[in-house]
Amino acid sequence: MLNMLEPLLDIPTVYYGALVGIGFCVYYLFEVVKTPMLVCANGPFRSFLEEHVPLVRNKFWPTLWCFESRAQTIMASILRSRILPPIVYRREILTLSDGGEVALDWAEEGSSVTSPIVIILPGLTGASQAEYIKCLVSAAKKVGIRCMIFNNRGLGGVELKTPRTYCAANSDDLSEVVDHVRKLYPHVPVGATGISMGGLILGNYLAQQGTMARNKLKGCFLISVPWNVFAATKNTEENYFNLMMNKYLAGTLRKNIQRLHYATEAGFFDVDIETLLKSQTVREFDSHFTVKQFGYRDVEEYYSNATIHDKLHLIDVPLLCLSAADDPFQPVQAIPLKEISETKKVAVVVTSRGGHIGFLEGVWPVKEEQYMGKLFSQFFTALFTTGVDHQML
């Protein structure tokens, strides 16, 4: 037996390296690089996307050395935070009907008062300088679109005026923000984009508004939205790496609430703050804080209200969504592909790789122009400039 193996031992190591390299390239080309799925019912909206948004027909080339889901998620955040400069905004403080305040940050460089507007809703703990927000703003600037980032209560450097924050199921604040923008610019087309939890808030807004939203928003775009909140939270608690990301988010939420709570001597929130600060996961945080803030019976009732996978039939505004099949926050089996395939107003582009708000592409993804930014700008440019009547989509 040893005699039979001796010829293999004489093969130079470089050949083994070459074989491994060839094998990796074959795997990358045939298993990683794929044309995204475009899921949408046949009709005007699908035809519009296929004709005017070229990216839905092209292959997605995930970064060669970074195509695993968690690597995409983490490296996208690191790289964007380093290569994308801070955005200079014009800040507007909007006082809401209950006395609360939110910061609206306007990115207007290179635009005019007649330029179309996209309202952007950040993720769970994000604000206007989040790296993924800067990616979208950079893409919008190149095509002459104004962006307005809606920072949730208590975020973006604005202190709370009332003991109320925000949650995925409540779109009251967004409704006031949209109406405010429409009042300021009644003759300018307006769209909206939600990232991760911001996508849940926007999705719930669209479902709750129904046909009324058609007169306010020309189209909407969701990125890495956790369609089914139950599946999303379960997935982030199942293995070590996902759980670490879950705990990181929970830690950020705890620190934010701790800062806001102790802004007054008596404590701002009527909650058991000591128990709250022991929350180790987002689910525990929601159980101890969000549920009590918004009057839910328990976290199951809150998540049932927050999830949007069963509300798509209520949406009457053209809605394009971008999801990755390997998103650690949303397993592909929980993306409501069957429901979307029967819905003429909702479409989803599903890439085989991309992680959560990742979608890094190319050998060295350090360009300001990135995949999700390109899809964002192609979609809204088509909506705002092609002359297509969005009411007919």
mmCIF file of N, CA and C in Angstrom, residues 234-365:
data_model
loop_
_atom_site.group_PDB
_atom_site.id
_atom_site.type_symbol
_atom_site.label_atom_id
_atom_site.label_comp_id
_atom_site.label_asym_id
_atom_site.label_seq_id
_atom_site.Cartn_x
_atom_site.Cartn_y
_atom_site.Cartn_z
ATOM 1 N N LYS A 234 -35.729 33.267 16.161
ATOM 2 C CA LYS A 234 -35.327 31.871 16.399
ATOM 3 C C LYS A 234 -33.989 31.586 15.716
ATOM 4 N N ASN A 235 -33.821 32.083 14.484
ATOM 5 C CA ASN A 235 -32.603 31.814 13.734
ATOM 6 C C ASN A 235 -31.379 32.459 14.377
ATOM 7 N N THR A 236 -31.570 33.620 15.001
ATOM 8 C CA THR A 236 -30.433 34.310 15.617
ATOM 9 C C THR A 236 -30.110 33.778 17.000
ATOM 10 N N GLU A 237 -30.865 32.802 17.461
ATOM 11 C CA GLU A 237 -30.597 32.199 18.770
ATOM 12 C C GLU A 237 -30.124 30.754 18.670
ATOM 13 N N GLU A 238 -29.956 30.253 17.417
ATOM 14 C CA GLU A 238 -29.736 28.822 17.243
ATOM 15 C C GLU A 238 -28.286 28.386 17.247
ATOM 16 N N ASN A 239 -27.356 29.207 16.769
ATOM 17 C CA ASN A 239 -25.959 28.778 16.773
ATOM 18 C C ASN A 239 -25.083 29.891 17.336
ATOM 19 N N TYR A 240 -23.850 29.553 17.620
ATOM 20 C CA TYR A 240 -22.958 30.443 18.357
ATOM 21 C C TYR A 240 -22.776 31.790 17.657
ATOM 22 N N PHE A 241 -22.452 31.767 16.349
ATOM 23 C CA PHE A 241 -22.145 33.008 15.647
ATOM 24 C C PHE A 241 -23.369 33.910 15.535
ATOM 25 N N ASN A 242 -24.520 33.324 15.190
ATOM 26 C CA ASN A 242 -25.740 34.129 15.114
ATOM 27 C C ASN A 242 -26.107 34.693 16.484
ATOM 28 N N LEU A 243 -25.928 33.872 17.512
ATOM 29 C CA LEU A 243 -26.255 34.316 18.859
ATOM 30 C C LEU A 243 -25.359 35.469 19.294
ATOM 31 N N MET A 244 -24.100 35.455 18.878
ATOM 32 C CA MET A 244 -23.201 36.552 19.226
ATOM 33 C C MET A 244 -23.678 37.873 18.608
ATOM 34 N N MET A 245 -24.168 37.811 17.370
ATOM 35 C CA MET A 245 -24.707 39.020 16.736
ATOM 36 C C MET A 245 -25.969 39.479 17.449
ATOM 37 N N ASN A 246 -26.802 38.526 17.846
ATOM 38 C CA ASN A 246 -28.010 38.828 18.595
ATOM 39 C C ASN A 246 -27.662 39.534 19.906
ATOM 40 N N LYS A 247 -26.672 39.001 20.620
ATOM 41 C CA LYS A 247 -26.274 39.592 21.904
ATOM 42 C C LYS A 247 -25.667 40.978 21.717
ATOM 43 N N TYR A 248 -24.960 41.172 20.625
ATOM 44 C CA TYR A 248 -24.396 42.497 20.339
ATOM 45 C C TYR A 248 -25.518 43.522 20.179
ATOM 46 N N LEU A 249 -26.555 43.158 19.410
ATOM 47 C CA LEU A 249 -27.681 44.075 19.217
ATOM 48 C C LEU A 249 -28.396 44.340 20.538
ATOM 49 N N ALA A 250 -28.582 43.269 21.333
ATOM 50 C CA ALA A 250 -29.234 43.441 22.637
ATOM 51 C C ALA A 250 -28.426 44.378 23.524
ATOM 52 N N GLY A 251 -27.103 44.248 23.472
ATOM 53 C CA GLY A 251 -26.243 45.126 24.256
ATOM 54 C C GLY A 251 -26.377 46.583 23.846
ATOM 55 N N THR A 252 -26.477 46.827 22.537
ATOM 56 C CA THR A 252 -26.645 48.188 22.038
ATOM 57 C C THR A 252 -27.983 48.768 22.480
ATOM 58 N N LEU A 253 -29.026 47.951 22.447
ATOM 59 C CA LEU A 253 -30.344 48.390 22.898
ATOM 60 C C LEU A 253 -30.316 48.721 24.392
ATOM 61 N N ARG A 254 -29.675 47.861 25.184
ATOM 62 C CA ARG A 254 -29.590 48.100 26.629
ATOM 63 C C ARG A 254 -28.893 49.427 26.937
ATOM 64 N N LYS A 255 -27.765 49.660 26.272
ATOM 65 C CA LYS A 255 -27.002 50.884 26.519
ATOM 66 C C LYS A 255 -27.807 52.129 26.160
ATOM 67 N N ASN A 256 -28.557 52.038 25.066
ATOM 68 C CA ASN A 256 -29.353 53.188 24.648
ATOM 69 C C ASN A 256 -30.449 53.490 25.658
ATOM 70 N N ILE A 257 -31.151 52.450 26.110
ATOM 71 C CA ILE A 257 -32.229 52.648 27.083
ATOM 72 C C ILE A 257 -31.664 53.097 28.424
ATOM 73 N N GLN A 258 -30.522 52.559 28.808
ATOM 74 C CA GLN A 258 -29.882 52.988 30.061
ATOM 75 C C GLN A 258 -29.540 54.478 30.007
ATOM 76 N N ARG A 259 -28.997 54.910 28.874
ATOM 77 C CA ARG A 259 -28.657 56.329 28.712
ATOM 78 C C ARG A 259 -29.895 57.203 28.795
ATOM 79 N N LEU A 260 -30.955 56.809 28.122
ATOM 80 C CA LEU A 260 -32.177 57.606 28.119
ATOM 81 C C LEU A 260 -32.869 57.586 29.480
ATOM 82 N N HIS A 261 -32.877 56.435 30.121
ATOM 83 C CA HIS A 261 -33.566 56.293 31.402
ATOM 84 C C HIS A 261 -32.951 57.185 32.471
ATOM 85 N N TYR A 262 -31.626 57.203 32.529
ATOM 86 C CA TYR A 262 -30.944 57.963 33.575
ATOM 87 C C TYR A 262 -30.671 59.417 33.177
ATOM 88 N N ALA A 263 -31.328 59.868 32.104
ATOM 89 C CA ALA A 263 -31.235 61.275 31.742
ATOM 90 C C ALA A 263 -31.987 62.144 32.746
ATOM 91 N N THR A 264 -32.900 61.537 33.515
ATOM 92 C CA THR A 264 -33.604 62.227 34.591
ATOM 93 C C THR A 264 -33.319 61.508 35.905
ATOM 94 N N GLU A 265 -33.368 62.237 36.999
ATOM 95 C CA GLU A 265 -33.043 61.647 38.303
ATOM 96 C C GLU A 265 -34.029 60.561 38.692
ATOM 97 N N ALA A 266 -35.289 60.760 38.363
ATOM 98 C CA ALA A 266 -36.312 59.789 38.752
ATOM 99 C C ALA A 266 -36.357 58.573 37.833
ATOM 100 N N GLY A 267 -35.667 58.646 36.700
ATOM 101 C CA GLY A 267 -35.744 57.561 35.723
ATOM 102 C C GLY A 267 -36.864 57.818 34.736
ATOM 103 N N PHE A 268 -36.589 57.677 33.475
ATOM 104 C CA PHE A 268 -37.527 58.091 32.434
ATOM 105 C C PHE A 268 -38.630 57.067 32.174
ATOM 106 N N PHE A 269 -38.298 55.778 32.287
ATOM 107 C CA PHE A 269 -39.240 54.732 31.895
ATOM 108 C C PHE A 269 -39.827 54.017 33.111
ATOM 109 N N ASP A 270 -41.099 53.679 33.012
ATOM 110 C CA ASP A 270 -41.780 52.941 34.058
ATOM 111 C C ASP A 270 -41.598 51.439 33.829
ATOM 112 N N VAL A 271 -40.361 50.981 33.993
ATOM 113 C CA VAL A 271 -40.025 49.574 33.812
ATOM 114 C C VAL A 271 -39.066 49.147 34.917
ATOM 115 N N ASP A 272 -38.916 47.838 35.078
ATOM 116 C CA ASP A 272 -37.921 47.302 36.005
ATOM 117 C C ASP A 272 -36.562 47.396 35.307
ATOM 118 N N ILE A 273 -35.882 48.504 35.526
ATOM 119 C CA ILE A 273 -34.661 48.784 34.777
ATOM 120 C C ILE A 273 -33.567 47.767 35.077
ATOM 121 N N GLU A 274 -33.494 47.257 36.311
ATOM 122 C CA GLU A 274 -32.455 46.295 36.667
ATOM 123 C C GLU A 274 -32.637 44.988 35.907
ATOM 124 N N THR A 275 -33.885 44.541 35.814
ATOM 125 C CA THR A 275 -34.166 43.320 35.039
ATOM 126 C C THR A 275 -33.910 43.556 33.560
ATOM 127 N N LEU A 276 -34.334 44.720 33.083
ATOM 128 C CA LEU A 276 -34.127 45.059 31.675
ATOM 129 C C LEU A 276 -32.652 45.017 31.302
ATOM 130 N N LEU A 277 -31.795 45.556 32.156
ATOM 131 C CA LEU A 277 -30.368 45.634 31.848
ATOM 132 C C LEU A 277 -29.667 44.280 31.915
ATOM 133 N N LYS A 278 -30.402 43.252 32.314
ATOM 134 C CA LYS A 278 -29.851 41.895 32.304
ATOM 135 C C LYS A 278 -30.225 41.136 31.028
ATOM 136 N N SER A 279 -30.991 41.782 30.157
ATOM 137 C CA SER A 279 -31.416 41.128 28.906
ATOM 138 C C SER A 279 -30.198 40.741 28.076
ATOM 139 N N GLN A 280 -30.147 39.482 27.654
ATOM 140 C CA GLN A 280 -29.013 38.994 26.875
ATOM 141 C C GLN A 280 -29.315 38.853 25.388
ATOM 142 N N THR A 281 -30.597 38.813 25.037
ATOM 143 C CA THR A 281 -30.983 38.677 23.633
ATOM 144 C C THR A 281 -32.032 39.744 23.299
ATOM 145 N N VAL A 282 -32.258 39.932 22.010
ATOM 146 C CA VAL A 282 -33.271 40.901 21.571
ATOM 147 C C VAL A 282 -34.650 40.471 22.064
ATOM 148 N N ARG A 283 -34.921 39.164 22.055
ATOM 149 C CA ARG A 283 -36.222 38.682 22.543
ATOM 150 C C ARG A 283 -36.420 39.043 24.020
ATOM 151 N N GLU A 284 -35.378 38.855 24.824
ATOM 152 C CA GLU A 284 -35.481 39.205 26.238
ATOM 153 C C GLU A 284 -35.683 40.707 26.417
ATOM 154 N N PHE A 285 -34.960 41.496 25.627
ATOM 155 C CA PHE A 285 -35.135 42.948 25.688
ATOM 156 C C PHE A 285 -36.571 43.328 25.349
ATOM 157 N N ASP A 286 -37.106 42.750 24.276
ATOM 158 C CA ASP A 286 -38.479 43.059 23.882
ATOM 159 C C ASP A 286 -39.468 42.637 24.972
ATOM 160 N N SER A 287 -39.208 41.501 25.618
ATOM 161 C CA SER A 287 -40.097 41.026 26.688
ATOM 162 C C SER A 287 -40.122 41.986 27.866
ATOM 163 N N HIS A 288 -38.953 42.536 28.206
ATOM 164 C CA HIS A 288 -38.840 43.391 29.386
ATOM 165 C C HIS A 288 -39.124 44.864 29.107
ATOM 166 N N PHE A 289 -39.061 45.259 27.834
ATOM 167 C CA PHE A 289 -39.203 46.687 27.538
ATOM 168 C C PHE A 289 -40.254 46.984 26.476
ATOM 169 N N THR A 290 -40.047 46.499 25.249
ATOM 170 C CA THR A 290 -40.918 46.877 24.133
ATOM 171 C C THR A 290 -42.369 46.487 24.387
ATOM 172 N N VAL A 291 -42.573 45.287 24.903
ATOM 173 C CA VAL A 291 -43.929 44.811 25.185
ATOM 174 C C VAL A 291 -44.648 45.755 26.141
ATOM 175 N N LYS A 292 -43.948 46.187 27.183
ATOM 176 C CA LYS A 292 -44.553 47.073 28.185
ATOM 177 C C LYS A 292 -44.741 48.483 27.624
ATOM 178 N N GLN A 293 -43.810 48.937 26.809
ATOM 179 C CA GLN A 293 -43.907 50.271 26.206
ATOM 180 C C GLN A 293 -45.158 50.422 25.353
ATOM 181 N N PHE A 294 -45.496 49.375 24.598
ATOM 182 C CA PHE A 294 -46.570 49.493 23.617
ATOM 183 C C PHE A 294 -47.820 48.682 23.980
ATOM 184 N N GLY A 295 -47.879 48.207 25.216
ATOM 185 C CA GLY A 295 -49.113 47.610 25.722
ATOM 186 C C GLY A 295 -49.453 46.236 25.191
ATOM 187 N N TYR A 296 -48.450 45.459 24.794
ATOM 188 C CA TYR A 296 -48.726 44.098 24.333
ATOM 189 C C TYR A 296 -48.819 43.136 25.514
ATOM 190 N N ARG A 297 -49.574 42.074 25.324
ATOM 191 C CA ARG A 297 -49.732 41.063 26.368
ATOM 192 C C ARG A 297 -48.418 40.348 26.654
ATOM 193 N N ASP A 298 -47.707 39.999 25.572
ATOM 194 C CA ASP A 298 -46.425 39.316 25.703
ATOM 195 C C ASP A 298 -45.645 39.479 24.403
ATOM 196 N N VAL A 299 -44.452 38.926 24.359
ATOM 197 C CA VAL A 299 -43.599 39.120 23.184
ATOM 198 C C VAL A 299 -44.175 38.419 21.956
ATOM 199 N N GLU A 300 -44.921 37.346 22.167
ATOM 200 C CA GLU A 300 -45.532 36.646 21.035
ATOM 201 C C GLU A 300 -46.567 37.532 20.348
ATOM 202 N N GLU A 301 -47.350 38.249 21.145
ATOM 203 C CA GLU A 301 -48.342 39.150 20.548
ATOM 204 C C GLU A 301 -47.650 40.286 19.799
ATOM 205 N N TYR A 302 -46.572 40.809 20.379
ATOM 206 C CA TYR A 302 -45.814 41.875 19.701
ATOM 207 C C TYR A 302 -45.248 41.389 18.380
ATOM 208 N N TYR A 303 -44.591 40.227 18.385
ATOM 209 C CA TYR A 303 -44.000 39.720 17.152
ATOM 210 C C TYR A 303 -45.055 39.389 16.112
ATOM 211 N N SER A 304 -46.210 38.937 16.559
ATOM 212 C CA SER A 304 -47.299 38.658 15.623
ATOM 213 C C SER A 304 -47.767 39.936 14.941
ATOM 214 N N ASN A 305 -47.786 41.049 15.685
ATOM 215 C CA ASN A 305 -48.168 42.342 15.112
ATOM 216 C C ASN A 305 -47.073 42.912 14.226
ATOM 217 N N ALA A 306 -45.814 42.620 14.561
ATOM 218 C CA ALA A 306 -44.687 43.207 13.833
ATOM 219 C C ALA A 306 -44.412 42.524 12.501
ATOM 220 N N THR A 307 -44.661 41.242 12.419
ATOM 221 C CA THR A 307 -44.305 40.486 11.217
ATOM 222 C C THR A 307 -45.134 40.934 10.020
ATOM 223 N N ILE A 308 -44.546 40.868 8.823
ATOM 224 C CA ILE A 308 -45.276 41.352 7.632
ATOM 225 C C ILE A 308 -45.483 40.275 6.574
ATOM 226 N N HIS A 309 -44.987 39.054 6.811
ATOM 227 C CA HIS A 309 -45.081 38.033 5.761
ATOM 228 C C HIS A 309 -46.528 37.668 5.436
ATOM 229 N N ASP A 310 -47.448 37.941 6.366
ATOM 230 C CA ASP A 310 -48.852 37.609 6.140
ATOM 231 C C ASP A 310 -49.707 38.842 5.839
ATOM 232 N N LYS A 311 -49.056 39.980 5.521
ATOM 233 C CA LYS A 311 -49.798 41.214 5.264
ATOM 234 C C LYS A 311 -49.580 41.748 3.849
ATOM 235 N N LEU A 312 -48.897 40.979 3.010
ATOM 236 C CA LEU A 312 -48.508 41.484 1.698
ATOM 237 C C LEU A 312 -49.700 41.832 0.823
ATOM 238 N N HIS A 313 -50.791 41.106 0.993
ATOM 239 C CA HIS A 313 -51.980 41.359 0.168
ATOM 240 C C HIS A 313 -52.620 42.713 0.476
ATOM 241 N N LEU A 314 -52.217 43.341 1.589
ATOM 242 C CA LEU A 314 -52.766 44.639 1.967
ATOM 243 C C LEU A 314 -51.991 45.811 1.359
ATOM 244 N N ILE A 315 -50.816 45.512 0.796
ATOM 245 C CA ILE A 315 -49.938 46.567 0.275
ATOM 246 C C ILE A 315 -50.359 46.947 -1.137
ATOM 247 N N ASP A 316 -50.516 48.268 -1.357
ATOM 248 C CA ASP A 316 -51.004 48.746 -2.652
ATOM 249 C C ASP A 316 -50.047 49.739 -3.305
ATOM 250 N N VAL A 317 -48.814 49.793 -2.827
ATOM 251 C CA VAL A 317 -47.769 50.644 -3.402
ATOM 252 C C VAL A 317 -46.689 49.734 -3.974
ATOM 253 N N PRO A 318 -46.158 50.019 -5.171
ATOM 254 C CA PRO A 318 -45.079 49.177 -5.720
ATOM 255 C C PRO A 318 -43.931 49.035 -4.717
ATOM 256 N N LEU A 319 -43.633 47.795 -4.342
ATOM 257 C CA LEU A 319 -42.652 47.533 -3.292
ATOM 258 C C LEU A 319 -41.633 46.509 -3.777
ATOM 259 N N LEU A 320 -40.380 46.943 -3.903
ATOM 260 C CA LEU A 320 -39.280 46.047 -4.268
ATOM 261 C C LEU A 320 -38.479 45.724 -3.016
ATOM 262 N N CYS A 321 -38.117 44.471 -2.852
ATOM 263 C CA CYS A 321 -37.382 44.034 -1.663
ATOM 264 C C CYS A 321 -36.108 43.307 -2.093
ATOM 265 N N LEU A 322 -35.067 43.454 -1.284
ATOM 266 C CA LEU A 322 -33.805 42.764 -1.523
ATOM 267 C C LEU A 322 -33.491 41.905 -0.311
ATOM 268 N N SER A 323 -33.370 40.602 -0.522
ATOM 269 C CA SER A 323 -33.033 39.665 0.545
ATOM 270 C C SER A 323 -31.939 38.724 0.073
ATOM 271 N N ALA A 324 -31.175 38.189 1.011
ATOM 272 C CA ALA A 324 -30.175 37.170 0.695
ATOM 273 C C ALA A 324 -30.662 35.826 1.238
ATOM 274 N N ALA A 325 -30.452 34.785 0.457
ATOM 275 C CA ALA A 325 -30.897 33.459 0.884
ATOM 276 C C ALA A 325 -30.159 32.979 2.120
ATOM 277 N N ASP A 326 -28.969 33.539 2.384
ATOM 278 C CA ASP A 326 -28.181 33.105 3.536
ATOM 279 C C ASP A 326 -28.194 34.127 4.674
ATOM 280 N N ASP A 327 -29.171 35.009 4.696
ATOM 281 C CA ASP A 327 -29.259 36.030 5.743
ATOM 282 C C ASP A 327 -29.361 35.359 7.114
ATOM 283 N N PRO A 328 -28.401 35.604 8.021
ATOM 284 C CA PRO A 328 -28.454 34.963 9.337
ATOM 285 C C PRO A 328 -29.617 35.445 10.190
ATOM 286 N N PHE A 329 -30.231 36.572 9.812
ATOM 287 C CA PHE A 329 -31.374 37.075 10.562
ATOM 288 C C PHE A 329 -32.701 36.628 9.966
ATOM 289 N N GLN A 330 -32.675 36.006 8.805
ATOM 290 C CA GLN A 330 -33.913 35.592 8.153
ATOM 291 C C GLN A 330 -33.638 34.403 7.241
ATOM 292 N N PRO A 331 -33.915 33.168 7.700
ATOM 293 C CA PRO A 331 -33.657 32.002 6.851
ATOM 294 C C PRO A 331 -34.499 32.052 5.584
ATOM 295 N N VAL A 332 -33.936 31.520 4.502
ATOM 296 C CA VAL A 332 -34.607 31.623 3.205
ATOM 297 C C VAL A 332 -35.980 30.972 3.229
ATOM 298 N N GLN A 333 -36.140 29.907 4.027
ATOM 299 C CA GLN A 333 -37.435 29.230 4.073
ATOM 300 C C GLN A 333 -38.521 30.090 4.713
ATOM 301 N N ALA A 334 -38.108 31.169 5.389
ATOM 302 C CA ALA A 334 -39.088 32.066 6.009
ATOM 303 C C ALA A 334 -39.438 33.253 5.117
ATOM 304 N N ILE A 335 -38.743 33.406 3.986
ATOM 305 C CA ILE A 335 -39.122 34.448 3.027
ATOM 306 C C ILE A 335 -40.417 33.998 2.345
ATOM 307 N N PRO A 336 -41.453 34.792 2.359
ATOM 308 C CA PRO A 336 -42.759 34.351 1.841
ATOM 309 C C PRO A 336 -42.813 34.334 0.311
ATOM 310 N N LEU A 337 -42.013 33.473 -0.287
ATOM 311 C CA LEU A 337 -41.899 33.457 -1.746
ATOM 312 C C LEU A 337 -43.221 33.117 -2.430
ATOM 313 N N LYS A 338 -43.973 32.170 -1.869
ATOM 314 C CA LYS A 338 -45.246 31.788 -2.484
ATOM 315 C C LYS A 338 -46.229 32.953 -2.460
ATOM 316 N N GLU A 339 -46.313 33.627 -1.308
ATOM 317 C CA GLU A 339 -47.231 34.757 -1.187
ATOM 318 C C GLU A 339 -46.827 35.890 -2.138
ATOM 319 N N ILE A 340 -45.509 36.158 -2.226
ATOM 320 C CA ILE A 340 -45.038 37.233 -3.096
ATOM 321 C C ILE A 340 -45.312 36.893 -4.561
ATOM 322 N N SER A 341 -45.169 35.614 -4.919
ATOM 323 C CA SER A 341 -45.397 35.209 -6.316
ATOM 324 C C SER A 341 -46.846 35.399 -6.737
ATOM 325 N N GLU A 342 -47.736 35.593 -5.757
ATOM 326 C CA GLU A 342 -49.152 35.799 -6.053
ATOM 327 C C GLU A 342 -49.578 37.255 -5.847
ATOM 328 N N THR A 343 -48.593 38.114 -5.538
ATOM 329 C CA THR A 343 -48.889 39.512 -5.223
ATOM 330 C C THR A 343 -48.332 40.414 -6.315
ATOM 331 N N LYS A 344 -49.169 41.212 -6.931
ATOM 332 C CA LYS A 344 -48.745 42.016 -8.080
ATOM 333 C C LYS A 344 -48.070 43.329 -7.705
ATOM 334 N N LYS A 345 -48.168 43.748 -6.449
ATOM 335 C CA LYS A 345 -47.557 45.002 -6.023
ATOM 336 C C LYS A 345 -46.227 44.796 -5.299
ATOM 337 N N VAL A 346 -45.894 43.566 -4.962
ATOM 338 C CA VAL A 346 -44.683 43.282 -4.183
ATOM 339 C C VAL A 346 -43.770 42.366 -4.985
ATOM 340 N N ALA A 347 -42.478 42.700 -5.018
ATOM 341 C CA ALA A 347 -41.470 41.870 -5.687
ATOM 342 C C ALA A 347 -40.270 41.726 -4.763
ATOM 343 N N VAL A 348 -39.599 40.598 -4.841
ATOM 344 C CA VAL A 348 -38.384 40.407 -4.053
ATOM 345 C C VAL A 348 -37.272 39.873 -4.946
ATOM 346 N N VAL A 349 -36.095 40.448 -4.782
ATOM 347 C CA VAL A 349 -34.880 39.954 -5.422
ATOM 348 C C VAL A 349 -34.120 39.178 -4.348
ATOM 349 N N VAL A 350 -33.891 37.893 -4.574
ATOM 350 C CA VAL A 350 -33.206 37.052 -3.589
ATOM 351 C C VAL A 350 -31.870 36.607 -4.162
ATOM 352 N N THR A 351 -30.784 37.110 -3.592
ATOM 353 C CA THR A 351 -29.444 36.677 -3.993
ATOM 354 C C THR A 351 -29.068 35.421 -3.224
ATOM 355 N N SER A 352 -28.245 34.574 -3.830
ATOM 356 C CA SER A 352 -27.861 33.329 -3.155
ATOM 357 C C SER A 352 -26.966 33.599 -1.958
ATOM 358 N N ARG A 353 -26.178 34.673 -2.011
ATOM 359 C CA ARG A 353 -25.309 35.082 -0.897
ATOM 360 C C ARG A 353 -25.529 36.563 -0.627
ATOM 361 N N GLY A 354 -25.000 37.031 0.499
ATOM 362 C CA GLY A 354 -25.140 38.453 0.802
ATOM 363 C C GLY A 354 -25.261 38.771 2.268
ATOM 364 N N GLY A 355 -25.619 37.755 3.106
ATOM 365 C CA GLY A 355 -25.729 38.003 4.524
ATOM 366 C C GLY A 355 -26.822 39.002 4.854
ATOM 367 N N HIS A 356 -26.645 39.715 5.963
ATOM 368 C CA HIS A 356 -27.622 40.708 6.417
ATOM 369 C C HIS A 356 -27.077 42.106 6.158
ATOM 370 N N ILE A 357 -27.706 42.811 5.228
ATOM 371 C CA ILE A 357 -27.284 44.147 4.792
ATOM 372 C C ILE A 357 -25.822 44.110 4.332
ATOM 373 N N GLY A 358 -25.425 42.997 3.714
ATOM 374 C CA GLY A 358 -24.060 42.864 3.226
ATOM 375 C C GLY A 358 -23.977 43.160 1.738
ATOM 376 N N PHE A 359 -24.191 42.118 0.925
ATOM 377 C CA PHE A 359 -24.207 42.240 -0.533
ATOM 378 C C PHE A 359 -22.915 42.843 -1.080
ATOM 379 N N LEU A 360 -21.778 42.416 -0.492
ATOM 380 C CA LEU A 360 -20.483 42.843 -1.018
ATOM 381 C C LEU A 360 -20.201 42.105 -2.307
ATOM 382 N N GLU A 361 -19.645 42.791 -3.291
ATOM 383 C CA GLU A 361 -19.340 42.159 -4.567
ATOM 384 C C GLU A 361 -17.964 42.592 -5.043
ATOM 385 N N GLY A 362 -17.394 41.797 -5.951
ATOM 386 C CA GLY A 362 -16.086 42.116 -6.505
ATOM 387 C C GLY A 362 -14.948 41.569 -5.663
ATOM 388 N N VAL A 363 -13.753 41.647 -6.210
ATOM 389 C CA VAL A 363 -12.582 41.116 -5.517
ATOM 390 C C VAL A 363 -12.244 41.945 -4.287
ATOM 391 N N TRP A 364 -12.306 43.253 -4.420
ATOM 392 C CA TRP A 364 -11.987 44.143 -3.298
ATOM 393 C C TRP A 364 -13.072 45.219 -3.220
ATOM 394 N N PRO A 365 -14.095 45.008 -2.390
ATOM 395 C CA PRO A 365 -15.294 45.863 -2.408
ATOM 396 C C PRO A 365 -15.119 47.171 -1.639
#
